[in-house]
PDB file of C-alpha atoms in Angstrom:
ATOM      1  CA  MET C  18      87.540 178.995 135.568  1.00  0.00           C
ATOM      2  CA  ASN C  19      87.188 175.235 136.025  1.00  0.00           C
ATOM      3  CA  THR C  20      84.936 174.575 132.862  1.00  0.00           C
ATOM      4  CA  LEU C  21      87.465 176.668 131.307  1.00  0.00           C
ATOM      5  CA  VAL C  22      90.544 173.808 132.898  1.00  0.00           C
ATOM      6  CA  GLY C  23      87.752 170.867 131.575  1.00  0.00           C
ATOM      7  CA  ARG C  24      87.519 172.137 128.150  1.00  0.00           C
ATOM      8  CA  ALA C  25      91.092 172.373 127.715  1.00  0.00           C
ATOM      9  CA  GLN C  26      92.157 169.273 129.587  1.00  0.00           C
ATOM     10  CA  LYS C  27      88.889 167.803 126.992  1.00  0.00           C
ATOM     11  CA  ASP C  28      91.328 169.618 123.713  1.00  0.00           C
ATOM     12  CA  ILE C  29      94.439 167.774 123.952  1.00  0.00           C
ATOM     13  CA  ASN C  30      93.260 164.939 125.107  1.00  0.00           C
ATOM     14  CA  TYR C  31      91.023 165.164 122.153  1.00  0.00           C
ATOM     15  CA  ARG C  32      94.788 166.080 120.123  1.00  0.00           C
ATOM     16  CA  THR C  33      96.620 163.574 121.480  1.00  0.00           C
ATOM     17  CA  ASP C  34      93.897 160.643 120.950  1.00  0.00           C
ATOM     18  CA  LEU C  35      94.669 162.130 117.174  1.00  0.00           C
ATOM     19  CA  LEU C  36      98.191 161.516 117.237  1.00  0.00           C
ATOM     20  CA  GLY C  37      98.065 158.414 118.499  1.00  0.00           C
ATOM     21  CA  GLU C  38      95.964 157.030 115.875  1.00  0.00           C
ATOM     22  CA  PHE C  39      97.930 158.815 112.828  1.00  0.00           C
ATOM     23  CA  ARG C  40     100.919 156.806 114.115  1.00  0.00           C
ATOM     24  CA  MET C  41      99.239 153.700 114.510  1.00  0.00           C
ATOM     25  CA  ARG C  42      98.056 154.320 110.583  1.00  0.00           C
ATOM     26  CA  LEU C  43     101.497 155.470 109.841  1.00  0.00           C
ATOM     27  CA  GLN C  44     103.238 151.945 111.253  1.00  0.00           C
ATOM     28  CA  GLU C  45     101.069 150.010 109.275  1.00  0.00           C
ATOM     29  CA  LEU C  46     101.679 152.449 106.006  1.00  0.00           C
ATOM     30  CA  LEU C  47     105.953 152.403 107.036  1.00  0.00           C
ATOM     31  CA  SER C  48     108.392 149.354 107.706  1.00  0.00           C
ATOM     32  CA  ASP C  49     109.979 149.005 110.956  1.00  0.00           C
ATOM     33  CA  GLU C  50     112.522 150.269 110.334  1.00  0.00           C
ATOM     34  CA  ALA C  51     111.459 153.553 108.681  1.00  0.00           C
ATOM     35  CA  VAL C  52     109.204 153.979 111.331  1.00  0.00           C
ATOM     36  CA  HIS C  53     112.211 153.661 114.113  1.00  0.00           C
ATOM     37  CA  THR C  54     115.049 155.290 112.306  1.00  0.00           C
ATOM     38  CA  LEU C  55     112.291 158.150 111.430  1.00  0.00           C
ATOM     39  CA  ARG C  56     111.421 158.326 115.212  1.00  0.00           C
ATOM     40  CA  ALA C  57     115.624 158.509 116.042  1.00  0.00           C
ATOM     41  CA  ALA C  58     116.617 161.424 113.675  1.00  0.00           C
ATOM     42  CA  THR C  59     113.456 163.605 114.641  1.00  0.00           C
ATOM     43  CA  GLY C  60     115.163 167.030 115.670  1.00  0.00           C
ATOM     44  CA  LYS C  61     118.572 165.625 114.592  1.00  0.00           C
ATOM     45  CA  GLY C  62     118.347 166.872 110.931  1.00  0.00           C
ATOM     46  CA  ALA C  63     117.967 163.792 107.888  1.00  0.00           C
ATOM     47  CA  LEU C  64     117.828 160.341 107.652  1.00  0.00           C
ATOM     48  CA  THR C  65     120.505 158.316 107.150  1.00  0.00           C
ATOM     49  CA  SER C  66     121.437 155.616 105.331  1.00  0.00           C
ATOM     50  CA  LYS C  67     123.884 152.344 106.256  1.00  0.00           C
ATOM     51  CA  TRP C  68     125.093 149.343 104.983  1.00  0.00           C
ATOM     52  CA  VAL C  69     123.705 146.145 106.909  1.00  0.00           C
ATOM     53  CA  ARG C  70     124.122 142.305 105.871  1.00  0.00           C
ATOM     54  CA  ALA C  71     120.442 141.313 106.101  1.00  0.00           C
ATOM     55  CA  THR C  72     118.165 138.092 104.311  1.00  0.00           C
ATOM     56  CA  ILE C  73     115.759 139.636 101.352  1.00  0.00           C
ATOM     57  CA  LEU C  74     112.604 137.658 100.899  1.00  0.00           C
ATOM     58  CA  PHE C  75     110.899 138.935  97.793  1.00  0.00           C
ATOM     59  CA  SER C  76     107.624 137.363  97.048  1.00  0.00           C
ATOM     60  CA  ASP C  77     104.979 137.023  93.954  1.00  0.00           C
ATOM     61  CA  ILE C  78     101.387 135.793  93.244  1.00  0.00           C
ATOM     62  CA  ARG C  79     102.394 133.420  90.128  1.00  0.00           C
ATOM     63  CA  GLY C  80      99.909 134.328  87.280  1.00  0.00           C
ATOM     64  CA  PHE C  81      98.238 137.509  88.624  1.00  0.00           C
ATOM     65  CA  THR C  82      98.467 139.008  85.838  1.00  0.00           C
ATOM     66  CA  ASP C  83      95.635 136.143  84.098  1.00  0.00           C
ATOM     67  CA  PHE C  84      94.029 136.490  87.138  1.00  0.00           C
ATOM     68  CA  CYS C  85      93.458 140.339  87.270  1.00  0.00           C
ATOM     69  CA  GLU C  86      91.580 140.290  83.284  1.00  0.00           C
ATOM     70  CA  ASN C  87      89.172 137.736  84.645  1.00  0.00           C
ATOM     71  CA  GLU C  88      88.150 139.260  87.991  1.00  0.00           C
ATOM     72  CA  ALA C  89      85.914 141.952  89.242  1.00  0.00           C
ATOM     73  CA  PRO C  90      87.655 144.587  91.067  1.00  0.00           C
ATOM     74  CA  GLU C  91      86.238 143.589  94.000  1.00  0.00           C
ATOM     75  CA  ARG C  92      87.357 140.298  93.764  1.00  0.00           C
ATOM     76  CA  VAL C  93      91.107 140.803  92.941  1.00  0.00           C
ATOM     77  CA  VAL C  94      90.955 142.758  96.041  1.00  0.00           C
ATOM     78  CA  GLU C  95      89.774 140.743  98.833  1.00  0.00           C
ATOM     79  CA  PHE C  96      92.153 137.818  97.194  1.00  0.00           C
ATOM     80  CA  LEU C  97      95.170 140.339  96.934  1.00  0.00           C
ATOM     81  CA  ASN C  98      94.417 141.357 100.777  1.00  0.00           C
ATOM     82  CA  GLN C  99      94.158 137.514 102.048  1.00  0.00           C
ATOM     83  CA  SER C 100      97.289 136.460  99.842  1.00  0.00           C
ATOM     84  CA  LEU C 101      99.279 139.054 100.983  1.00  0.00           C
ATOM     85  CA  GLY C 102      98.584 139.020 104.431  1.00  0.00           C
ATOM     86  CA  LEU C 103      99.097 135.623 104.964  1.00  0.00           C
ATOM     87  CA  VAL C 104     103.355 136.334 103.735  1.00  0.00           C
ATOM     88  CA  ILE C 105     103.244 139.486 105.725  1.00  0.00           C
ATOM     89  CA  ASN C 106     102.014 138.055 108.921  1.00  0.00           C
ATOM     90  CA  ALA C 107     104.273 135.163 108.163  1.00  0.00           C
ATOM     91  CA  VAL C 108     106.875 137.409 108.042  1.00  0.00           C
ATOM     92  CA  ARG C 109     106.481 139.764 111.089  1.00  0.00           C
ATOM     93  CA  GLN C 110     106.088 136.476 113.654  1.00  0.00           C
ATOM     94  CA  GLN C 111     109.924 135.372 112.586  1.00  0.00           C
ATOM     95  CA  GLY C 112     110.480 138.749 113.178  1.00  0.00           C
ATOM     96  CA  GLY C 113     111.206 139.660 109.659  1.00  0.00           C
ATOM     97  CA  ASP C 114     110.272 143.471 108.409  1.00  0.00           C
ATOM     98  CA  VAL C 115     107.631 144.109 105.699  1.00  0.00           C
ATOM     99  CA  ASP C 116     110.225 147.342 103.212  1.00  0.00           C
ATOM    100  CA  LYS C 117     107.242 147.537 101.096  1.00  0.00           C
ATOM    101  CA  MET C 118     104.331 145.931  98.277  1.00  0.00           C
ATOM    102  CA  ILE C 119     105.436 145.712  95.089  1.00  0.00           C
ATOM    103  CA  GLY C 120     101.789 144.904  93.402  1.00  0.00           C
ATOM    104  CA  ASP C 121     101.554 141.940  93.791  1.00  0.00           C
ATOM    105  CA  ALA C 122     104.643 141.083  95.146  1.00  0.00           C
ATOM    106  CA  VAL C 123     106.191 141.888  99.230  1.00  0.00           C
ATOM    107  CA  LEU C 124     109.430 142.751  99.648  1.00  0.00           C
ATOM    108  CA  ALA C 125     110.874 142.112 103.239  1.00  0.00           C
ATOM    109  CA  HIS C 126     114.977 141.385 105.351  1.00  0.00           C
ATOM    110  CA  PHE C 127     116.002 139.858 108.415  1.00  0.00           C
ATOM    111  CA  GLN C 128     118.712 140.783 110.277  1.00  0.00           C
ATOM    112  CA  GLY C 129     120.598 138.818 113.112  1.00  0.00           C
ATOM    113  CA  GLU C 130     122.472 136.055 113.417  1.00  0.00           C
ATOM    114  CA  ASP C 131     120.219 133.651 112.580  1.00  0.00           C
ATOM    115  CA  ALA C 132     118.199 135.729 109.586  1.00  0.00           C
ATOM    116  CA  ALA C 133     118.454 133.519 107.004  1.00  0.00           C
ATOM    117  CA  ASP C 134     117.087 130.907 109.223  1.00  0.00           C
ATOM    118  CA  ARG C 135     113.756 133.262 109.738  1.00  0.00           C
ATOM    119  CA  ALA C 136     113.201 134.253 106.482  1.00  0.00           C
ATOM    120  CA  LEU C 137     113.504 130.424 106.003  1.00  0.00           C
ATOM    121  CA  LYS C 138     110.611 129.786 107.843  1.00  0.00           C
ATOM    122  CA  ALA C 139     108.857 132.424 107.574  1.00  0.00           C
ATOM    123  CA  ALA C 140     108.738 131.503 103.726  1.00  0.00           C
ATOM    124  CA  GLN C 141     107.328 128.135 104.206  1.00  0.00           C
ATOM    125  CA  GLU C 142     105.598 129.224 106.791  1.00  0.00           C
ATOM    126  CA  ALA C 143     103.492 131.814 104.072  1.00  0.00           C
ATOM    127  CA  LEU C 144     103.426 129.012 101.373  1.00  0.00           C
ATOM    128  CA  GLU C 145     101.416 126.283 103.752  1.00  0.00           C
ATOM    129  CA  GLN C 146      98.768 129.427 104.651  1.00  0.00           C
ATOM    130  CA  ILE C 147      98.196 130.287 101.886  1.00  0.00           C
ATOM    131  CA  LYS C 148      98.036 126.587 100.654  1.00  0.00           C
ATOM    132  CA  GLY C 149      95.708 125.675 103.381  1.00  0.00           C
ATOM    133  CA  ALA C 150      93.853 129.012 101.652  1.00  0.00           C
ATOM    134  CA  LYS C 151      93.096 126.797  98.559  1.00  0.00           C
ATOM    135  CA  LEU C 152      93.644 129.914  96.772  1.00  0.00           C
ATOM    136  CA  ALA C 153      93.020 130.605  93.676  1.00  0.00           C
ATOM    137  CA  LYS C 154      96.593 131.717  92.362  1.00  0.00           C
ATOM    138  CA  GLN C 155      99.721 130.079  94.598  1.00  0.00           C
ATOM    139  CA  THR C 156     103.212 132.348  95.112  1.00  0.00           C
ATOM    140  CA  GLY C 157     106.705 131.995  94.404  1.00  0.00           C
ATOM    141  CA  ILE C 158     109.458 133.249  96.977  1.00  0.00           C
ATOM    142  CA  GLY C 159     112.993 133.941  96.420  1.00  0.00           C
ATOM    143  CA  ILE C 160     115.609 134.499  99.538  1.00  0.00           C
ATOM    144  CA  TYR C 161     119.145 135.627  98.966  1.00  0.00           C
ATOM    145  CA  SER C 162     121.917 137.291 101.879  1.00  0.00           C
ATOM    146  CA  GLY C 163     124.232 139.423 101.245  1.00  0.00           C
ATOM    147  CA  ASP C 164     125.124 143.261 101.721  1.00  0.00           C
ATOM    148  CA  VAL C 165     122.495 145.911 101.615  1.00  0.00           C
ATOM    149  CA  VAL C 166     121.679 149.916 101.897  1.00  0.00           C
ATOM    150  CA  ILE C 167     119.007 151.117 103.952  1.00  0.00           C
ATOM    151  CA  GLY C 168     118.031 154.607 103.852  1.00  0.00           C
ATOM    152  CA  THR C 169     115.640 157.292 101.809  1.00  0.00           C
ATOM    153  CA  ILE C 170     116.593 157.162  98.375  1.00  0.00           C
ATOM    154  CA  GLY C 171     114.227 160.318  95.697  1.00  0.00           C
ATOM    155  CA  ALA C 172     114.004 163.436  95.417  1.00  0.00           C
ATOM    156  CA  ALA C 173     113.946 166.480  97.998  1.00  0.00           C
ATOM    157  CA  ASN C 174     110.230 165.968  98.069  1.00  0.00           C
ATOM    158  CA  ARG C 175     109.755 162.350  97.662  1.00  0.00           C
ATOM    159  CA  LYS C 176     111.010 159.703  99.518  1.00  0.00           C
ATOM    160  CA  ASP C 177     110.677 156.839  99.610  1.00  0.00           C
ATOM    161  CA  PHE C 178     112.892 154.516 103.132  1.00  0.00           C
ATOM    162  CA  THR C 179     113.830 150.819 101.719  1.00  0.00           C
ATOM    163  CA  VAL C 180     116.880 148.317 101.106  1.00  0.00           C
ATOM    164  CA  ILE C 181     118.193 148.488  97.907  1.00  0.00           C
ATOM    165  CA  GLY C 182     121.106 146.635  96.881  1.00  0.00           C
ATOM    166  CA  ASP C 183     122.274 143.837  94.954  1.00  0.00           C
ATOM    167  CA  SER C 184     121.136 141.278  97.490  1.00  0.00           C
ATOM    168  CA  VAL C 185     117.652 142.630  96.525  1.00  0.00           C
ATOM    169  CA  ASN C 186     117.903 142.250  93.136  1.00  0.00           C
ATOM    170  CA  VAL C 187     119.243 138.794  93.018  1.00  0.00           C
ATOM    171  CA  ALA C 188     116.410 138.149  96.011  1.00  0.00           C
ATOM    172  CA  SER C 189     114.677 139.048  93.159  1.00  0.00           C
ATOM    173  CA  ARG C 190     115.414 136.671  90.550  1.00  0.00           C
ATOM    174  CA  LEU C 191     115.470 134.182  92.485  1.00  0.00           C
ATOM    175  CA  CYS C 192     111.567 134.817  93.194  1.00  0.00           C
ATOM    176  CA  SER C 193     110.761 134.814  88.946  1.00  0.00           C
ATOM    177  CA  ALA C 194     112.235 131.495  88.783  1.00  0.00           C
ATOM    178  CA  ALA C 195     109.697 130.199  91.876  1.00  0.00           C
ATOM    179  CA  LYS C 196     107.715 128.017  91.045  1.00  0.00           C
ATOM    180  CA  GLY C 197     103.720 128.597  92.556  1.00  0.00           C
ATOM    181  CA  GLY C 198     104.610 126.959  96.089  1.00  0.00           C
ATOM    182  CA  GLU C 199     107.839 126.354  95.379  1.00  0.00           C
ATOM    183  CA  ILE C 200     111.119 128.286  97.395  1.00  0.00           C
ATOM    184  CA  VAL C 201     114.523 128.697  95.625  1.00  0.00           C
ATOM    185  CA  ILE C 202     117.260 130.396  98.144  1.00  0.00           C
ATOM    186  CA  ASP C 203     120.827 130.569  98.108  1.00  0.00           C
ATOM    187  CA  GLU C 204     122.996 127.463  98.992  1.00  0.00           C
ATOM    188  CA  LYS C 205     125.116 129.974 101.732  1.00  0.00           C
ATOM    189  CA  SER C 206     121.631 130.754 103.023  1.00  0.00           C
ATOM    190  CA  LEU C 207     120.267 127.871 103.239  1.00  0.00           C
ATOM    191  CA  ALA C 208     123.436 126.222 104.848  1.00  0.00           C
ATOM    192  CA  SER C 209     122.896 128.225 107.967  1.00  0.00           C
ATOM    193  CA  CYS C 210     119.758 127.516 108.213  1.00  0.00           C
ATOM    194  CA  ASP C 211     118.626 124.626 110.566  1.00  0.00           C
ATOM    195  CA  PHE C 212     116.395 123.154 107.536  1.00  0.00           C
ATOM    196  CA  LYS C 213     115.655 118.997 107.887  1.00  0.00           C
ATOM    197  CA  GLY C 214     113.642 118.587 104.730  1.00  0.00           C
ATOM    198  CA  THR C 215     114.273 117.544 100.999  1.00  0.00           C
ATOM    199  CA  SER C 216     116.114 120.373  98.238  1.00  0.00           C
ATOM    200  CA  HIS C 217     117.041 120.234  94.918  1.00  0.00           C
ATOM    201  CA  LEU C 218     120.042 121.633  94.654  1.00  0.00           C
ATOM    202  CA  GLU C 219     120.609 123.268  91.069  1.00  0.00           C
ATOM    203  CA  THR C 220     122.711 126.159  89.254  1.00  0.00           C
ATOM    204  CA  ILE C 221     121.424 128.596  87.388  1.00  0.00           C
ATOM    205  CA  ASN C 222     122.485 132.071  85.650  1.00  0.00           C
ATOM    206  CA  VAL C 223     121.137 134.795  87.273  1.00  0.00           C
ATOM    207  CA  LYS C 224     120.749 138.402  85.136  1.00  0.00           C
ATOM    208  CA  GLY C 225     122.737 141.029  85.654  1.00  0.00           C
ATOM    209  CA  ARG C 226     125.710 138.686  87.942  1.00  0.00           C
ATOM    210  CA  LYS C 227     128.568 137.238  85.781  1.00  0.00           C
ATOM    211  CA  ASP C 228     128.978 134.416  87.993  1.00  0.00           C
ATOM    212  CA  PRO C 229     126.453 130.979  88.024  1.00  0.00           C
ATOM    213  CA  LEU C 230     124.816 131.460  90.977  1.00  0.00           C
ATOM    214  CA  ASN C 231     124.032 127.573  92.898  1.00  0.00           C
ATOM    215  CA  ILE C 232     120.732 127.619  94.742  1.00  0.00           C
ATOM    216  CA  ALA C 233     118.541 125.102  95.983  1.00  0.00           C
ATOM    217  CA  ARG C 234     115.078 124.111  95.440  1.00  0.00           C
ATOM    218  CA  LEU C 235     112.237 123.466  98.694  1.00  0.00           C
TER     219      LEU C 235
END
């Protein structure tokens, strides 16, 4: 009897460990927002979408395509992991949530009253770390604050949990406007930050928007 109980307990412990490992790996693949939503919705039906006010951070490696063409695949993966890792770590240290990685780009969002300030601090830290690491290519970052929808999109058998909306698109456009080692942030977001440095202010036209946007280059 004791032997059977022991075997049963051993099997339970094994399955518990497997479940714990699965959860840890799931958290590595999904955003914190997605994991939290999945846990909250378990046993309660479909995942719900919601409007939130957020600051979007979009980063992208400059000249990455050319780099890929001239380097071995192993070198490309090593460089990509190192560069993206520095951005991801900076975002998480400032309480941001990494929504996804898109090739050599990172999409993240920050929520709360000081969202823009934390996003800017994360961007500054990431670029400083990338510069200090003396990587082969630099990264440009765009930051924009606005309303976004957080929820599931896709087909019935394949969905993605993500942030969508005009604010995400604008952050992506600002990122495209940033040079390597540069942050482009909209003027309103910068005004809400505890920023003491120097900035270059200008007005740019953003694709998809009727009115020009006031931005700062840091």
